[in-house]
Structures are given as structure tokens and as C-alpha cells.
Short mmCIF file of C-alpha atoms in Angstrom, two decimals:
data_model
loop_
_atom_site.label_atom_id
_atom_site.label_comp_id
_atom_site.label_asym_id
_atom_site.label_seq_id
_atom_site.Cartn_x
_atom_site.Cartn_y
_atom_site.Cartn_z
CA GLN A 1 23.76 -56.80 48.74
CA SER A 2 23.04 -60.28 50.28
CA VAL A 3 20.50 -62.32 49.05
CA LEU A 4 19.10 -62.97 52.53
CA THR A 5 18.51 -59.91 54.74
CA GLN A 6 19.72 -59.80 58.28
CA PRO A 7 19.71 -56.78 60.56
CA PRO A 8 23.33 -55.22 60.84
CA SER A 9 23.21 -55.22 64.51
CA VAL A 10 21.52 -56.26 67.53
CA SER A 11 21.87 -55.93 71.51
CA GLY A 12 20.87 -57.09 74.61
CA ALA A 13 21.80 -57.18 78.33
CA PRO A 14 23.38 -60.25 80.04
CA GLY A 15 20.84 -62.77 80.91
CA LEU A 16 18.06 -61.50 78.55
CA ARG A 17 16.97 -62.88 75.15
CA VAL A 18 17.66 -61.43 71.61
CA THR A 19 16.46 -62.82 68.28
CA ILE A 20 17.99 -62.08 64.79
CA SER A 21 16.00 -62.42 61.80
CA CYS A 22 16.71 -63.81 58.39
CA SER A 23 14.67 -62.92 55.44
CA GLY A 24 14.65 -64.62 52.09
CA SER A 25 12.48 -65.30 49.14
CA GLY A 26 10.60 -67.94 47.33
CA SER A 27 13.76 -69.18 45.57
CA ASN A 28 15.46 -69.83 48.72
CA ILE A 29 13.97 -70.13 52.24
CA GLY A 30 10.40 -69.82 50.96
CA GLY A 31 11.34 -72.57 48.39
CA GLY A 32 11.69 -75.28 51.21
CA TYR A 33 15.60 -74.84 51.58
CA ASP A 34 16.76 -75.26 55.04
CA VAL A 35 18.31 -72.50 56.95
CA HIS A 36 21.47 -72.86 58.96
CA TRP A 37 23.20 -70.38 61.38
CA TYR A 38 26.75 -69.73 62.06
CA ARG A 39 28.50 -67.71 64.89
CA GLN A 40 31.83 -66.08 64.02
CA LEU A 41 34.18 -64.73 66.70
CA PRO A 42 36.65 -61.97 65.72
CA GLY A 43 39.52 -63.48 63.86
CA THR A 44 38.19 -66.93 63.77
CA ALA A 45 36.28 -69.28 61.18
CA PRO A 46 32.67 -69.50 61.25
CA LYS A 47 31.21 -72.16 63.54
CA LEU A 48 27.87 -74.25 62.98
CA LEU A 49 25.39 -72.99 65.51
CA ILE A 50 22.07 -74.42 63.94
CA PHE A 51 21.38 -76.53 61.02
CA ALA A 52 18.27 -77.49 59.31
CA ASN A 53 16.32 -74.72 60.54
CA SER A 54 16.03 -75.94 64.30
CA ASN A 55 18.61 -78.46 65.10
CA ARG A 56 21.61 -77.88 67.30
CA PRO A 57 25.05 -79.70 66.54
CA SER A 58 26.40 -81.59 69.34
CA GLY A 59 28.06 -79.16 72.08
CA VAL A 60 26.02 -76.24 71.22
CA PRO A 61 24.00 -75.18 74.69
CA ASP A 62 20.02 -75.17 74.35
CA ARG A 63 20.27 -71.23 74.71
CA PHE A 64 20.44 -71.23 71.10
CA SER A 65 17.50 -72.13 69.09
CA GLY A 66 16.30 -71.66 65.42
CA SER A 67 13.03 -71.42 63.75
CA LYS A 68 11.59 -70.80 60.19
CA SER A 69 8.30 -69.87 58.94
CA GLY A 70 7.49 -68.99 55.21
CA THR A 71 10.23 -67.04 53.54
CA SER A 72 12.03 -66.01 56.80
CA ALA A 73 13.99 -67.70 59.85
CA SER A 74 15.14 -66.49 63.05
CA LEU A 75 17.69 -67.28 65.68
CA ALA A 76 17.05 -66.78 69.34
CA ILE A 77 19.53 -66.49 72.13
CA THR A 78 18.49 -66.64 75.70
CA GLY A 79 20.59 -66.06 78.86
CA LEU A 80 22.75 -63.72 77.12
CA GLN A 81 26.42 -63.93 78.08
CA ALA A 82 29.32 -61.79 77.36
CA GLU A 83 30.99 -64.57 75.22
CA ASP A 84 27.97 -64.46 72.83
CA GLU A 85 29.30 -61.21 71.40
CA ALA A 86 30.07 -62.22 67.81
CA ASP A 87 28.90 -61.84 64.09
CA TYR A 88 25.97 -64.39 63.29
CA TYR A 89 25.16 -65.40 59.67
CA CYS A 90 22.18 -67.28 58.19
CA GLN A 91 22.75 -69.41 55.11
CA SER A 92 20.46 -71.39 52.78
CA TYR A 93 20.45 -72.69 49.22
CA ASP A 94 18.96 -70.76 46.42
CA GLY A 95 17.44 -72.75 43.53
CA SER A 96 17.45 -69.91 41.18
CA LEU A 97 21.00 -69.10 41.77
CA SER A 98 22.20 -72.76 42.24
CA GLY A 99 24.03 -72.33 45.19
CA TRP A 100 24.48 -71.16 48.66
CA VAL A 101 23.28 -67.82 49.94
CA PHE A 102 24.30 -65.92 53.00
CA GLY A 103 22.74 -63.15 54.92
CA GLY A 104 24.94 -60.04 55.45
CA GLY A 105 25.60 -60.95 59.04
CA THR A 106 24.36 -59.44 62.34
CA LYS A 107 26.80 -58.15 65.03
CA LEU A 108 25.44 -59.02 68.50
CA THR A 109 26.46 -56.75 71.28
CA VAL A 110 26.06 -57.87 75.06
CA LEU A 111 25.50 -54.42 77.05
CA GLU B 1 37.73 -85.47 64.66
CA VAL B 2 36.59 -84.17 61.23
CA GLN B 3 39.16 -81.50 60.41
CA VAL B 4 40.30 -79.65 57.28
CA VAL B 5 43.39 -77.40 56.91
CA GLU B 6 43.89 -74.82 54.09
CA SER B 7 47.07 -73.81 52.39
CA GLY B 8 48.48 -71.81 49.43
CA GLY B 9 47.13 -68.41 50.06
CA GLY B 10 49.35 -65.32 49.50
CA LEU B 11 50.07 -62.16 47.36
CA VAL B 12 49.40 -62.39 43.67
CA GLN B 13 49.12 -59.62 41.00
CA PRO B 14 45.87 -58.68 39.14
CA GLY B 15 45.55 -61.29 36.49
CA GLY B 16 47.67 -63.96 37.99
CA SER B 17 46.79 -67.54 39.32
CA LEU B 18 46.87 -69.18 42.59
CA ARG B 19 45.94 -72.70 43.74
CA LEU B 20 44.62 -73.34 47.24
CA SER B 21 44.55 -76.59 48.81
CA CYS B 22 42.53 -78.10 51.81
CA VAL B 23 43.65 -81.22 53.47
CA ALA B 24 41.07 -83.47 55.16
CA SER B 25 41.77 -85.54 58.30
CA GLY B 26 39.49 -87.83 60.36
CA PHE B 27 37.36 -88.78 57.60
CA THR B 28 37.31 -89.63 53.81
CA LEU B 29 36.86 -86.72 51.45
CA THR B 30 35.25 -88.78 48.81
CA ASP B 31 32.21 -89.37 50.96
CA HIS B 32 31.32 -85.70 51.33
CA TYR B 33 30.36 -82.66 49.69
CA MET B 34 32.97 -80.09 49.89
CA GLY B 35 32.98 -76.26 49.62
CA TRP B 36 34.66 -73.08 49.60
CA VAL B 37 33.25 -69.72 51.16
CA ARG B 38 35.33 -66.31 51.12
CA GLN B 39 35.22 -63.38 53.35
CA ALA B 40 36.64 -60.18 52.10
CA PRO B 41 38.34 -57.91 54.80
CA GLY B 42 35.66 -56.40 57.08
CA LYS B 43 32.86 -57.93 54.89
CA GLY B 44 30.40 -60.79 55.24
CA LEU B 45 30.67 -64.50 53.99
CA GLU B 46 30.53 -65.18 50.33
CA TRP B 47 29.88 -68.83 48.83
CA VAL B 48 32.51 -69.56 46.08
CA GLY B 49 31.56 -72.98 45.15
CA ARG B 50 31.26 -76.68 45.95
CA SER B 51 32.04 -80.18 44.81
CA ARG B 52 29.69 -82.97 45.28
CA ASN B 53 30.89 -86.20 46.59
CA LYS B 54 32.39 -89.34 44.46
CA PRO B 55 28.88 -91.02 44.00
CA ASN B 56 27.92 -87.63 42.34
CA ASN B 57 30.94 -87.78 40.29
CA TYR B 58 32.45 -84.84 41.97
CA ALA B 59 29.98 -82.47 40.28
CA THR B 60 30.90 -78.77 40.76
CA GLN B 61 28.81 -75.48 41.24
CA TYR B 62 30.15 -72.19 41.29
CA ALA B 63 28.98 -68.61 42.30
CA ALA B 64 28.53 -66.17 39.54
CA PRO B 65 31.49 -64.00 40.27
CA VAL B 66 34.08 -66.82 39.97
CA LYS B 67 32.35 -69.01 37.44
CA GLY B 68 34.75 -69.67 34.35
CA ARG B 69 37.80 -68.45 36.40
CA PHE B 70 37.92 -70.78 39.36
CA THR B 71 38.04 -74.55 39.44
CA ILE B 72 37.29 -76.85 42.29
CA SER B 73 38.73 -80.29 42.30
CA ARG B 74 39.97 -83.15 44.21
CA ASP B 75 43.07 -85.15 44.74
CA GLU B 76 42.01 -88.42 46.29
CA SER B 77 45.61 -89.59 46.80
CA LYS B 78 46.20 -86.70 49.32
CA ASN B 79 42.53 -86.67 50.65
CA SER B 80 42.40 -82.99 49.51
CA LEU B 81 40.25 -80.27 47.86
CA LEU B 82 41.80 -77.89 45.47
CA LEU B 83 40.83 -74.55 44.33
CA GLN B 84 42.39 -73.12 41.23
CA MET B 85 41.98 -69.53 40.65
CA HIS B 86 42.80 -67.71 37.46
CA SER B 87 42.53 -64.18 36.02
CA LEU B 88 42.31 -62.87 39.79
CA LYS B 89 40.91 -59.36 40.44
CA SER B 90 41.46 -57.09 43.35
CA GLU B 91 37.91 -58.03 44.61
CA ASP B 92 39.03 -61.58 44.98
CA THR B 93 41.08 -60.56 47.96
CA ALA B 94 39.63 -62.40 50.94
CA MET B 95 40.20 -65.05 53.56
CA TYR B 96 39.22 -68.29 51.82
CA TYR B 97 37.66 -70.89 53.89
CA CYS B 98 37.31 -74.81 53.05
CA LEU B 99 34.40 -76.70 54.46
CA VAL B 100 32.91 -80.06 54.80
CA GLU B 101 28.96 -80.06 53.89
CA GLY B 102 26.53 -81.88 56.14
CA ASP B 103 23.57 -83.88 55.02
CA HIS B 104 21.26 -80.74 55.17
CA GLY B 105 23.66 -78.65 53.02
CA GLU B 106 25.15 -76.98 56.08
CA GLY B 107 28.75 -76.08 56.68
CA LEU B 108 29.48 -78.74 59.13
CA SER B 109 33.28 -78.29 59.67
CA TRP B 110 35.43 -75.28 58.64
CA GLY B 111 39.25 -74.84 58.12
CA GLN B 112 40.98 -71.84 59.72
CA GLY B 113 41.10 -70.02 56.32
CA THR B 114 43.96 -68.98 54.05
CA LEU B 115 44.52 -65.40 53.00
CA VAL B 116 44.48 -64.36 49.36
CA THR B 117 45.57 -60.82 48.48
CA VAL B 118 45.32 -59.57 44.83
CA SER B 119 47.42 -56.49 44.42
CA ALA B 120 49.98 -54.97 42.13
#
């Protein structure tokens, strides 16, 4: 049981927009801690996609955006492409647990 | 380019020990928070622990499932991060990733992982 809650799967047609939610609590997201997002392709290491809620590292296209409100955060992907098929994870810090926490991951399928 | 490469994984019997190493290149490891995250086969990501940077005395934090059994340390001479694992259990079987933390507590750069299998 992950501390952060994500939907197990989402899907969308090429060119369309999908969002992935990440729900936490007052000891993590709601406590003011930043939310970060990662993409993991099969058989590879996770790669940072969004940091500090809404910032993109160099090289990440602006099709990817993040937001945070209250105890939740979300990742939006516009202009879906086949290569976006991957697992997506949110991550934050939990003050009660004194460590990082992850969502359970969301598998994105491009129809 | 910031890069980390893990090594040391393998097959170990329950109750055994193993030490993982993470060698950094392209940056000075002493300046950065570093961490370990693991992923059991077919499962999600799980934080293992972290080591703060040298100005913060390399202070460590651990996830509850590994506290008291795992120890994170540094070898400055080799610009490396170490994960010493004792009393290994079958549930410790996972790919172990080393990472560099960014300024906001994010996993800025990840290694390719090293596989630890705990089995008789």
C-alpha cells in the first residue's frame, strides 16, 4: 500500500491529453513538500520528468506539465505519442515518516 | 555529465549480507545528497534511504523496512556511495537504484540499477 495514491492505469488516443493524479495527505503533499514525477520505460531506470511540482528538467518537452493543489498533484501529458507508453510515478517527502514516499505507479497506454 | 553506476548485486541466501557500490562521475559526490531506491520484480518504486551531503555530515535516513539492517556510507577516495545490507530477507529481492538528489529533493540522476536476489 503506497503512501501516495495513483490510478493503476490510464489510456488515451494519440494526439489527445491525459492526466495522472497523485493523492497524498497533510504529512506529505499537503504539508508543503514538493511533488516530483518520473517516467519509467520497461527495463530501464526511472527518469525525472517534473520536479518541484511544475518544473521541467532540461530536455523534457513542454507536452509534460505538473501541478499541485492541497493534498494532491497531477501530471498532464498533451499530444500523446506512442513513445509515451510507460509507467509514471509521483514522489514527495513525508514529514511523519522522515523519508521519501512514492505513488504506486500508473501505466499509460496509448491506444 | 552527471552519472552514477551501481555494482555489487547478486544472489545471496536469506540472512546473508551484501554491499552495493555506486560510483559517481561528472560531479563531486560530497556536494550532493545521495540515495537508494529499490524496485521488486513487477512492483513499484520504494525508497530505501539517503545520505545528506558533507556539510550536513553525511547524515543518513532510512525507510522503516530496512532500518537497523542497512547502512549507507560514503567513500570519498573513490567518489562512491555504499549500501551495506545485512540480515537479508526474500522481500529485499529487488533492483537497487542509486541516485543523486536535486535541490528540491528529487531524484535528479539515476543509475541503471543492480539486481539483488535473496533466495536459498
